[in-house]
Structure formats: C-alpha cells, structure tokens
Coordinates of C-alpha atoms in Angstrom, one line a residue:
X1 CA -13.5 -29.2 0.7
X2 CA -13.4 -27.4 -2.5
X3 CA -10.6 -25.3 -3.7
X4 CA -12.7 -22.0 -4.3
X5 CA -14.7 -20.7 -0.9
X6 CA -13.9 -19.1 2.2
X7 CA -12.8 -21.2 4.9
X8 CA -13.0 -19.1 9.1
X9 CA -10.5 -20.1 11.8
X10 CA -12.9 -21.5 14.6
X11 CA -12.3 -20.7 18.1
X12 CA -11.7 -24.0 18.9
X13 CA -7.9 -24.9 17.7
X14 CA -7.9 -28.9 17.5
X15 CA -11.3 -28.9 15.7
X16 CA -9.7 -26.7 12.8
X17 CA -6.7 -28.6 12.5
X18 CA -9.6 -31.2 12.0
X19 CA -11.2 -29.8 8.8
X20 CA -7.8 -29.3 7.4
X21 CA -6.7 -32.2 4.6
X22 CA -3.7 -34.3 5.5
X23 CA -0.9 -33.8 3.5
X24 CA -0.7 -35.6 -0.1
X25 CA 2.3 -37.2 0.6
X26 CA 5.3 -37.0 3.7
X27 CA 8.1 -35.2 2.5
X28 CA 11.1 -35.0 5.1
X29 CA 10.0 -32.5 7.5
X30 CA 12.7 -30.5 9.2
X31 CA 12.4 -29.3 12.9
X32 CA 12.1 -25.5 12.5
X33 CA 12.7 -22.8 15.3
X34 CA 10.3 -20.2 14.2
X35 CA 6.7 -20.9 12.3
X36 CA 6.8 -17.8 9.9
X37 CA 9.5 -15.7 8.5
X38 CA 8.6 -12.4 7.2
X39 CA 11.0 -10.9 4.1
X40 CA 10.4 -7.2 4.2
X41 CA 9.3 -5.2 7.2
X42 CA 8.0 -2.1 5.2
X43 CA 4.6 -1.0 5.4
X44 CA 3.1 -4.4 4.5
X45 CA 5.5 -6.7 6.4
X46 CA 6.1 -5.2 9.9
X47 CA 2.7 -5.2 10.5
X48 CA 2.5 -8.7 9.8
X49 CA 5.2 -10.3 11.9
X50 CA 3.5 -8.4 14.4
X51 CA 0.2 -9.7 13.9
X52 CA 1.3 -13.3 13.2
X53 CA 3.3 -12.8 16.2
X54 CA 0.4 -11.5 18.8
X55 CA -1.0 -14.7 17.8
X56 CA 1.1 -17.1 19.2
X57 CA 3.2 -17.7 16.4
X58 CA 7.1 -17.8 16.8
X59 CA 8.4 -15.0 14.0
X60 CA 11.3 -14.1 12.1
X61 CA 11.4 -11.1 11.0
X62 CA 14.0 -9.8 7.9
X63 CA 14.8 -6.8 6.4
X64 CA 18.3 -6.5 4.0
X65 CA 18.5 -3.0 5.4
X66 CA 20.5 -3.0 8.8
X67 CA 19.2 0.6 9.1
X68 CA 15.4 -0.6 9.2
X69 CA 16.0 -2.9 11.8
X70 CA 17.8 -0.9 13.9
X71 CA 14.7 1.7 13.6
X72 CA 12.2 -1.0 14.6
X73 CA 14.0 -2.0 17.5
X74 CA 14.3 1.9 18.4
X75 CA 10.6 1.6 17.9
X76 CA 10.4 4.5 15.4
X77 CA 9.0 2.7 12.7
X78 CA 5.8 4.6 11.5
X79 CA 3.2 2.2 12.6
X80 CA -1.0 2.1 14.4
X81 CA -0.9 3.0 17.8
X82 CA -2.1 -0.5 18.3
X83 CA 1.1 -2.1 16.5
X84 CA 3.2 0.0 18.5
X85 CA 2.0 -1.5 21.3
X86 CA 2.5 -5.0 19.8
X87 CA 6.4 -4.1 19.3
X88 CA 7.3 -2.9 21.8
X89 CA 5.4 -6.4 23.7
X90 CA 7.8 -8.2 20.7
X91 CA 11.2 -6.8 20.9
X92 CA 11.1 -7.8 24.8
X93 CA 10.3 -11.5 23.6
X94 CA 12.5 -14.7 22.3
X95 CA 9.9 -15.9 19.8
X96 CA 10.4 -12.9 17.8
X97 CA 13.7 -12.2 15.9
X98 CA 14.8 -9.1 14.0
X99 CA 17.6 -10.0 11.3
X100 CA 19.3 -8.7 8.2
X101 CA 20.9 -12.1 7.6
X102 CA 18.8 -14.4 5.0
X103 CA 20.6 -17.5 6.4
X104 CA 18.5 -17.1 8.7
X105 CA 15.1 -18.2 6.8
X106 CA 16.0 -22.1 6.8
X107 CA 15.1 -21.9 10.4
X108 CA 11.4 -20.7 9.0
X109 CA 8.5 -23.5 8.5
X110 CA 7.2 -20.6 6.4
X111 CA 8.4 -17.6 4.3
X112 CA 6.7 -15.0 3.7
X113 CA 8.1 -12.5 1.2
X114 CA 6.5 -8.6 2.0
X115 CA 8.8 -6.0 -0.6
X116 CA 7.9 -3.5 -2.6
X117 CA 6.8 -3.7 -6.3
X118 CA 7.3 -0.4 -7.9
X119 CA 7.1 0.9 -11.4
X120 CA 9.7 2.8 -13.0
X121 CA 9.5 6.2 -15.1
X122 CA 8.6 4.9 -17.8
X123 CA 5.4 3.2 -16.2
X124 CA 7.1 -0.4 -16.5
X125 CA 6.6 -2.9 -13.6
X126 CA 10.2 -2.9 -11.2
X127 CA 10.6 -6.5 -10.2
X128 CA 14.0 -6.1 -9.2
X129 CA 13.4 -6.1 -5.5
X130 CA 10.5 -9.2 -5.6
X131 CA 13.5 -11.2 -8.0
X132 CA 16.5 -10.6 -5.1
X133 CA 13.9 -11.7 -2.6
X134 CA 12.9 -14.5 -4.6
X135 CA 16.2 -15.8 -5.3
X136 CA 17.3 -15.1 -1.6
X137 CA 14.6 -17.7 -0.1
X138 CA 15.3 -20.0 -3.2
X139 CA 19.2 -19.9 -1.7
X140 CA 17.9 -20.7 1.7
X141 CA 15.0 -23.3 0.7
X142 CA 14.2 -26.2 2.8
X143 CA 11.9 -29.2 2.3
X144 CA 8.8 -28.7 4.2
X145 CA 8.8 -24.9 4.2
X146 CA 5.7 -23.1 3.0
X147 CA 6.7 -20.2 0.4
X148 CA 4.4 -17.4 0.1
X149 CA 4.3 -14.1 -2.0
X150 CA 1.9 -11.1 -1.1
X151 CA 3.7 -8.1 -3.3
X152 CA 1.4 -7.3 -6.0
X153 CA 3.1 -8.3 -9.2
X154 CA 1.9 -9.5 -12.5
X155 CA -0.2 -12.6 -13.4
X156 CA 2.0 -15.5 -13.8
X157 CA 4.9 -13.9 -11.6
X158 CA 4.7 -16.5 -8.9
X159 CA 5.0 -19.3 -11.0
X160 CA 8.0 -17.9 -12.9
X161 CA 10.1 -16.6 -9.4
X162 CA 9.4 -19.5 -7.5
X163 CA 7.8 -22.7 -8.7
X164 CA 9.5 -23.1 -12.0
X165 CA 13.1 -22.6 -10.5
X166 CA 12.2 -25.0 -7.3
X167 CA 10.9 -27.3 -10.0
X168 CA 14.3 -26.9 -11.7
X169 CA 16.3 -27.3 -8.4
X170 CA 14.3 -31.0 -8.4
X171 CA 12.3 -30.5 -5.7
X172 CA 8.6 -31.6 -6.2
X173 CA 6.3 -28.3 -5.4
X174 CA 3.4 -29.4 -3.5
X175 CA 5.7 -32.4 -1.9
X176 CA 8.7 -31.0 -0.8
X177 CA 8.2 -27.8 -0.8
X178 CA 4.7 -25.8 -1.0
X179 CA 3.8 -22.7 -3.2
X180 CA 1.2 -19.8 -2.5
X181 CA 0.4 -16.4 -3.5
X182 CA -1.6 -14.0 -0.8
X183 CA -1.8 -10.4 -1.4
X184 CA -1.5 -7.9 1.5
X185 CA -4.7 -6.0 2.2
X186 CA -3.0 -3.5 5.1
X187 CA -4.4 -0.5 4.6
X188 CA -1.9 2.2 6.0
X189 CA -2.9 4.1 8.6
X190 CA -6.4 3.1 9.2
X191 CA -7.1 1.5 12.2
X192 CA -10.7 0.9 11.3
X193 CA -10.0 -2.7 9.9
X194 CA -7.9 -5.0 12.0
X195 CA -5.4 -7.3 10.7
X196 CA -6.8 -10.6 11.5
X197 CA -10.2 -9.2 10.8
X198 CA -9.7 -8.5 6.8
X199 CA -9.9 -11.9 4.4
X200 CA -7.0 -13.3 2.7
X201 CA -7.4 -14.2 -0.7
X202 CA -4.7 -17.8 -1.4
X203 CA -3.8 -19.7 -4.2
X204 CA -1.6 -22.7 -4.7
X205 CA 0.5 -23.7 -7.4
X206 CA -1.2 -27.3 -6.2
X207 CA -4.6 -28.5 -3.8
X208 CA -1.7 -29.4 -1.4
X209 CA -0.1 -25.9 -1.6
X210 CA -3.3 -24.4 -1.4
X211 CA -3.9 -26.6 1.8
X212 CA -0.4 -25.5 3.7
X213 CA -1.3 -21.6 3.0
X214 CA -4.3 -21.8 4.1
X215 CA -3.3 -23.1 7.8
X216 CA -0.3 -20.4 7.5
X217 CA -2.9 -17.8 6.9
X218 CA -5.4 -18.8 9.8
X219 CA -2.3 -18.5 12.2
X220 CA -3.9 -15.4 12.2
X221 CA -6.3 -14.1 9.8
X222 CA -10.0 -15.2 10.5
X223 CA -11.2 -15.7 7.3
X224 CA -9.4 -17.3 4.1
X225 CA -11.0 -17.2 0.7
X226 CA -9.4 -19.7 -1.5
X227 CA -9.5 -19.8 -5.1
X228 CA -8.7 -22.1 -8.1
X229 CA -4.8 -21.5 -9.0
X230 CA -2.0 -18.8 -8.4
X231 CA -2.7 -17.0 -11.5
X232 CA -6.8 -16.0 -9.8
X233 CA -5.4 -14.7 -6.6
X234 CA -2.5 -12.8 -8.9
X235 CA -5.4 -11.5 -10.7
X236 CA -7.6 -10.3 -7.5
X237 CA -5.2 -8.3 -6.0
X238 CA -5.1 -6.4 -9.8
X239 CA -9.1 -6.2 -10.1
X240 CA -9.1 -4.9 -6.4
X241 CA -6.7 -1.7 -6.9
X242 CA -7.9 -1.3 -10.8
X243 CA -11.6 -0.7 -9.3
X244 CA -10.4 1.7 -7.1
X245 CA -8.3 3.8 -9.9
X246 CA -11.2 4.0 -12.1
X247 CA -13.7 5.0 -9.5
X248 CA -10.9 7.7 -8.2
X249 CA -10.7 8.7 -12.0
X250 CA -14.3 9.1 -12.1
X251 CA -14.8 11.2 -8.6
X252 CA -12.1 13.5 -10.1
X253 CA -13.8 14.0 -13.0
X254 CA -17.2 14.5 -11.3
X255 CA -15.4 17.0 -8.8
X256 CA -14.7 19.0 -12.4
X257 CA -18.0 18.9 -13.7
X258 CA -19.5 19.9 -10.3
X259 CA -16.9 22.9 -10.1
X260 CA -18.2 24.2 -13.1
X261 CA -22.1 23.5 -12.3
X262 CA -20.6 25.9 -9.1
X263 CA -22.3 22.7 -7.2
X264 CA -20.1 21.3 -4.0
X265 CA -19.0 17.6 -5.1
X266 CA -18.8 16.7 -1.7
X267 CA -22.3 17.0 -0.9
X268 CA -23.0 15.3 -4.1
X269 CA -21.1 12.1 -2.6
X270 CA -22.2 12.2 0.8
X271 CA -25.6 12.5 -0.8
X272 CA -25.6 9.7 -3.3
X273 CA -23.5 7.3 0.1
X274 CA -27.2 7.6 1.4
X275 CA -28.4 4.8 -1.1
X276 CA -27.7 1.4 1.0
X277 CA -27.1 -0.2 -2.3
X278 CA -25.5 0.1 -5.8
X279 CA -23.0 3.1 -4.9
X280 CA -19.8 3.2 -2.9
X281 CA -18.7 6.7 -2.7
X282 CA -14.6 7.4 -3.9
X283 CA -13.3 11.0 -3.4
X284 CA -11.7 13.3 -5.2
X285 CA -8.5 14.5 -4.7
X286 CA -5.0 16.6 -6.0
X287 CA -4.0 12.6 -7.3
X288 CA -3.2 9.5 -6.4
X289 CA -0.2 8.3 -4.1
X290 CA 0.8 5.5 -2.3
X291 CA 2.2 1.7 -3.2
X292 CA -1.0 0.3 -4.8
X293 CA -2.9 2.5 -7.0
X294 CA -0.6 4.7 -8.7
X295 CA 1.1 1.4 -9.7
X296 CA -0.9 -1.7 -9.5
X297 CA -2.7 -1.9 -12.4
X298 CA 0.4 -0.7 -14.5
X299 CA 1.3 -4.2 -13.6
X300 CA -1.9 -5.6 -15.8
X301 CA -1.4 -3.0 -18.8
X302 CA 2.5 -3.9 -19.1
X303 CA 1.1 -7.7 -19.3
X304 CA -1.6 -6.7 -21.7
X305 CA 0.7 -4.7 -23.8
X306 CA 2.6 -7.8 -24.0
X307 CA -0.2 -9.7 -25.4
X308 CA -2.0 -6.9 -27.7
X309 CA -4.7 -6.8 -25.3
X310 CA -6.6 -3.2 -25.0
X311 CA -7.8 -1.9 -22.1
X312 CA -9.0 1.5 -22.8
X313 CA -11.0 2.3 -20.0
X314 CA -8.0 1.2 -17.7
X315 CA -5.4 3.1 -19.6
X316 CA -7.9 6.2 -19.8
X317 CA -8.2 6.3 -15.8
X318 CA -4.6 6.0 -15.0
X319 CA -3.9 8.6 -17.2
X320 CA -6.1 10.8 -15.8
X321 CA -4.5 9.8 -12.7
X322 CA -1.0 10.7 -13.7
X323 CA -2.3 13.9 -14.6
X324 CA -4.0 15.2 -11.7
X325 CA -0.9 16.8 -10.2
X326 CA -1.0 19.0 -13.3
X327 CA -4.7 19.8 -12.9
X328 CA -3.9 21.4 -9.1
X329 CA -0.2 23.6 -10.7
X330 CA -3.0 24.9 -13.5
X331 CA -5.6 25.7 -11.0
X332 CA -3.3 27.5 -8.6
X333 CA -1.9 29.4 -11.8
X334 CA -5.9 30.5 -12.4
X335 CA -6.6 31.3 -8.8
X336 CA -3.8 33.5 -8.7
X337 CA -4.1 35.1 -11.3
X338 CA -8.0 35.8 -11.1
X339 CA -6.1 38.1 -7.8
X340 CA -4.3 39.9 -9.9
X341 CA -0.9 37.6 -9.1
X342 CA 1.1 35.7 -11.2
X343 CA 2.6 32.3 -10.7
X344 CA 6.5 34.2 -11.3
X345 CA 7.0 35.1 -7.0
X346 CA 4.0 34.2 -6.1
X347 CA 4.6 32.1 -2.6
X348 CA 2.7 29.4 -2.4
X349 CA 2.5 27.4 1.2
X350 CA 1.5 23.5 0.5
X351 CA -0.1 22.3 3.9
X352 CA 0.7 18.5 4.2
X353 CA 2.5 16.2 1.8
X354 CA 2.2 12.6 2.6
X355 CA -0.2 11.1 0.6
X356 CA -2.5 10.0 3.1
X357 CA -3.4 11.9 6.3
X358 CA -1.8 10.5 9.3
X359 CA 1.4 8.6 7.9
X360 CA 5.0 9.2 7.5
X361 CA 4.5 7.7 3.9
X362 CA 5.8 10.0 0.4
X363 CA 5.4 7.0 -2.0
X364 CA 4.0 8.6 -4.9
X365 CA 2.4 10.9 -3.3
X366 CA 1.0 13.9 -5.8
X367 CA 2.3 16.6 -3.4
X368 CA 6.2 16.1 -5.0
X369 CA 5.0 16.3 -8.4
X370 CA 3.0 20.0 -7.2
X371 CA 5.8 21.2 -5.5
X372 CA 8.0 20.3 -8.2
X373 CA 5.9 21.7 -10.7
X374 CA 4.9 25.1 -8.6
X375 CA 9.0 26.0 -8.4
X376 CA 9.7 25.2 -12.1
X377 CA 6.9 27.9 -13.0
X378 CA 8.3 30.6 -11.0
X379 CA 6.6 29.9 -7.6
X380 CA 8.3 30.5 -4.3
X381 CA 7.3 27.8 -2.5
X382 CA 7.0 26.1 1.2
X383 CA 5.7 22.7 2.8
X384 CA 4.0 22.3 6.2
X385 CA 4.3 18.9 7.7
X386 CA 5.3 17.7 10.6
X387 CA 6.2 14.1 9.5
X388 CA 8.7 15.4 7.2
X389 CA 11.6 17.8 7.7
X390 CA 12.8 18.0 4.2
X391 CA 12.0 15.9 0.9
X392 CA 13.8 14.9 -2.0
X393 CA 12.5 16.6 -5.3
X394 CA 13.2 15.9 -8.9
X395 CA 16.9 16.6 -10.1
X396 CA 18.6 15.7 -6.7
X397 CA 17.1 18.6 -5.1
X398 CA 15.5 19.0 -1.9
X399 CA 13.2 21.8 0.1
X400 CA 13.1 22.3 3.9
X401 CA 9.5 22.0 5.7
X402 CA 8.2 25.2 6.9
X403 CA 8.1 25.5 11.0
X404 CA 6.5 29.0 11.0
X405 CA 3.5 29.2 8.4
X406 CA 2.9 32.9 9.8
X407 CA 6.3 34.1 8.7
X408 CA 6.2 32.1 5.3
X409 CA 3.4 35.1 4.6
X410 CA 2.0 32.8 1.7
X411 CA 0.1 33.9 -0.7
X412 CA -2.1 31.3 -1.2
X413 CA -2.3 27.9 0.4
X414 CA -2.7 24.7 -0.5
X415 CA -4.4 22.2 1.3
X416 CA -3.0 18.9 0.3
X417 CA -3.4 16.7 2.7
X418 CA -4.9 17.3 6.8
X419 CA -3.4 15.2 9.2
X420 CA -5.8 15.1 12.0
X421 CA -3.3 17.8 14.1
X422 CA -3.3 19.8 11.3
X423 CA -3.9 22.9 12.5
X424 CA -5.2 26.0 10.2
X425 CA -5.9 28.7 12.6
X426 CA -2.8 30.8 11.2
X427 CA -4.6 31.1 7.3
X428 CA -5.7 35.2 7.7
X429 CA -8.7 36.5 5.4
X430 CA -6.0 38.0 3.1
X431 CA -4.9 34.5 2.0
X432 CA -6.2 32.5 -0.7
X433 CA -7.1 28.9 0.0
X434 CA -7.4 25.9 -2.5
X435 CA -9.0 23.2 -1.0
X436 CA -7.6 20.0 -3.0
X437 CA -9.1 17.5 0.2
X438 CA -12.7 19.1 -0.9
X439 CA -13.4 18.5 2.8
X440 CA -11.8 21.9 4.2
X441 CA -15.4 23.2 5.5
X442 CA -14.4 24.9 8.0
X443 CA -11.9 27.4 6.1
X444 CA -14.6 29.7 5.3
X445 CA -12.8 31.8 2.1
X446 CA -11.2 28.6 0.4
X447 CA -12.3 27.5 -2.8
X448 CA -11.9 23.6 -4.2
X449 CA -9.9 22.7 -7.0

C-alpha cells in the first residue's frame, strides 16, 4: 500500500483490519482502558470525542478548564443539534470520561491533541497553548500510544513538539511510540457535512506511524487520505484555509467594484455558481472571523518571513482581510452622512455579532473591531444578539446586547450577521439599513456595503 492515496473504512470490520500492515516491530504494548483521548473539547475537540465515541470507541475526553467540563456535562456547550443528542447519549455512558486531570491520558491507546492555535497582535503564530499540551502528553507518554496533532500550526511544528523530544526521552518513534499529524476539518455550525463523512488528511513521522493513524482515524472517519511525511499534511491544512482567504479577498473586492458599477454582487455570484466547472463561488462580507482564516495562513507568512520567502499575493489578501472591518466604520460614516447625519451621536444598531450565523462563537469575528471602531468615532452604539449578553471590547471594556431594538430608535442598522431567528420586522422605513451579508433581500430600503 503506498504511503500517498486515500484509503475508506469498509463495512466489514475484520476485512479492514486485513488491509492494514502489521506493525514493524512489537514494542511492549500496555493494556489501555479507553482507545482515544481527546486534549481540548473546544470547537474542534468536543465534537470529536463525540464522534469517535458514537462509533464504538471508548473515549476520554480532557479539557484543563474545570469550568468547560462542568458546562459539557450541564450540556450547554454550543454544539449541532445532532451532537447534542450524541452527549447527552455520552454523559449517561461508562466508556466516555470527562476529566481535567492529564494523568489521566496514560490510560489512552491514543492521544489526540484538539487546542487552539491563535495569533497574537502583532500577527505572530501563539503556540503557547499547542506547547503546554504538548508537553502535557509528553509527561504522560506510554509505549504503544498513538500521538496525534490536528491544531493548525506551522510546517515542521509536529516534529519539533513531539518527535524530537520523544526521540530525546529514548523512545524509538515509530516503535515505541507512534507520531501523526491530522488537521480538523469541523466546520462550525454546519450540519451539512457529517463528521465521519469529511476525509482526513494523515501523516507520519514514519510508514509505521502513518499505519497506526490511519486505523485511529477510520475508528471513525470513512475516508483517510494519506500522504508522504508530517511536514505535507502540515502543509494541507495551510493551502486549504490560504485558498479560502484569497478567494474571500477577491469576493470583497469584486463586491466593491460591483457597488460602484451600481450592479448587485450577489447576483453576479449566484450567476457565475451556474457554471458546473472552473468556479466555486466565496462571498463577500464586513471581514473575516473565526479560528482558521483570519489566522492560518499567518502561520505560513511568519515561517516564510523566517526564511526570506515572499508571498505577495498571500500577504496582499490577508491584508485586505484585516482591513475590512475599517471598510464597513467608513461606509457607515458615508451612508450617514449622505442623510444629512454625522457619525458624532449617530446611533448605530449592529444586528448579530458572532462571526458565523447560528453559533455562539466571537473568535475574531469583525463585528468587535466595528463596534469598537463605531464608538471611538463618536457613534452611540447597540448590538442585537441573542447568543451574547454582553462582549468584551478593546481596552477592558464591555457593551450590553440590546433586548428591545424598537426602543434603541437606531439610526441606521447594521446587518452583520443573520442568525436564522433573526428577526427584522422591527427596522421602520425611517431607518437606514447596510446590508454587510449582501444577502438582506428582503429588507426592501437597505443598501450593501
């Protein structure tokens, strides 16, 4: 079997075992309790334990943060309807363990490590959270165990956190202890692609690592694609979210070339998603938010940077990117003040601020930069969204939601983001609109950014 094609988990259990190579060599296998460990039960890990554990598999589940576990079990982590359904099944079961203490992982035949990998101000790669994972499962290690990363991280990074300390601890990676690097493709709040249904991109730091990850992976994934080393499955996850930062880039920029042309983008891009080939439409938006592409390919630029590489076309989107929560302040500024209003007062109602519609999720999202901006300019400004009762701005301070959009009497609102309860009937003929989604159709006096 070679090391770079997709391998699918057949139905029948005994004949896959039977296409999988024999280990290399016998290294003292321990007797382990549960068959996967799961470090992290954010947005990316909680979601896995659960679907590892739907499968059959015994699962431990760890988060550092007692307060996280004790929401899980209360069941309010934000989650798919069908996930919910699959914890509360979990919680009432012995196979699957909710823990804060990382003692716990020797008990794991696999770790899988699920934690955010953020970037600072300054644009530089935090790996301070993957590194105390890292060296929390290098604490705990046990011959046998199957170690796997799946936070998006540099090219490289999974050698240096993992295999080159093992390798200095003496234990013989690919023998005693097996390598891998996986990235997470959960999509937050979209139901539309199941968790065992989306391929899993694996590399090993050796054929036999590659081997062990790849059963670990069709515990409950149907497909596996593997490829050559660590350093091309690094890479994939990087190409994967730096295609869709450009193309974003470009769908903002077409959005400002169509505003200008007085042409609606949006039918542009459900008219060019006709062709069955050679176009995959990306929308426009007030920015970018989220884990993966406001950050990912920061990850490859701070490498490149490193190495005097140039990537100019990369650099040029994600600086458009950063800027697009200026764009929307500037075009609110004009909108107003084509009424005869100026920003100084002016109260301004911002409908939905998570970045996505229909999750409880603020990373990055452009709507804290907007409503940052629209109060240091003078703006008197409100939020409407149910996920969120208040949220943390810049400078430590903070800015209730608005329960009553009728009394807040805005002057203009902006649509940010539309959960799918969102509901707009209170916006009066008298009140200006901006349309950031592009997609507020039926909000018939709003114009688009």
């Amino acid at each position: 079997m070679t090391t770079f094609e997709s391998i699918s988990r057949p139905t029948d259990e005994e004949a896959w075992l039977a296409t999988m190579a024999p280990p290399l060599a016998a290294p003292a296998r321990h007797e382990f309790d549960f068959d996967v460990a799961i470090v992290g039960l954010g947005y990316v890990g909680l979601p896995t334990a659960l679907a590892y554990h739907a499968s059959h598999s015994r699962v431990l589940a760890l988060d550092v943060s007692a307060r996280r576990i004790d929401t899980i079990r209360a069941q309010g982590a934000d989650l798919l309807d069908s996930d919910r359904l699959r914890l509360a099944e979990a919680l009432d079961r012995p196979d699957f363990v909710l823990t804060s203490d990382p003692e716990q992982l020797r008990r794991a035949a696999a770790v899988i490590v699920c934690v955010p990998t953020p970037i600072d101000e300054h644009l530089v790669p935090d790996l301070s959270i993957l590194r105390a994972a890292c060296t929390t499962i290098l604490s705990t290690v046990t011959p046998g165990q199957t170690l796997m990363l799946t936070s998006t991280t540099y090219v490289g990074c999974t050698d240096d956190l993992l295999v080159k300390p093992l390798t200095e601890m003496g234990l013989s990676v690919g023998n005693d202890v097996f390598v891998a690097f996986s990235a997470e493709r959960i999509d937050p709040g979209n139901a539309s692609f199941g968790h065992d249904e989306v391929p899993r991109v694996v590399g090993g730091a050796t054929p036999q690592c590659e081997e062990e990850a790849t059963r670990l992976l069709l515990r409950y994934v149907t497909t596996v694609h593997r490829v050559r080393s660590l350093a091309a499955a690094e890479m994939t996850k990087l190409l994967e979210n730096t295609f869709r930062a450009v193309n974003i880039a470009l769908a903002n920029e077409f959005a400002d070339i169509c505003s200008s042309l007085d042409i609606d983008v949006a039918d542009v891009i459900d008219a060019a998603s006709t062709k069955p080939y050679g176009f995959m439409p990306f929308l426009p938006g007030p920015g970018v938010g989220g884990h993966c592409i406001p950050c990912d390919p920061h990850y490859l630029l701070w490498q490149l940077k490193r190495s005097r590489v140039a990537a100019p076309m990369i650099t040029q989107a994600m600086t458009e990117i950063s800027a697009r929560p200026h764009r929307v302040v500037d075009r609110v500024q004009t909108v107003l003040s084509q009424q005869g209003r100026g920003m100084t007062g002016a109260r301004v109602l911002v409908v939905g601020i998570a970045y996505k519609p229909d999750v409880e999720d603020l990373r990055e999202s452009p709507a804290l930069e907007i409503l940052d901006e629209l109060i240091r300019r003078g703006a008197r400004v409100g939020y409407l969204d149910a996920h969120f009762d208040s949220v943390a701005l810049a400078g430590g301070s903070s800015l209730a939601g608005i329960v009553d959009p009728v009394a807040f009497d805005a002057d203009l609102v902006l649509l940010h983001t539309r959960h799918r309860d969102t509901d707009l009937s209170w916006i009066d003929d008298r009140q200006i609109v901006l349309d950031t989604t592009y997609r507020g159709v039926d909000v018939a006096h709003r114009v688009n950014l």
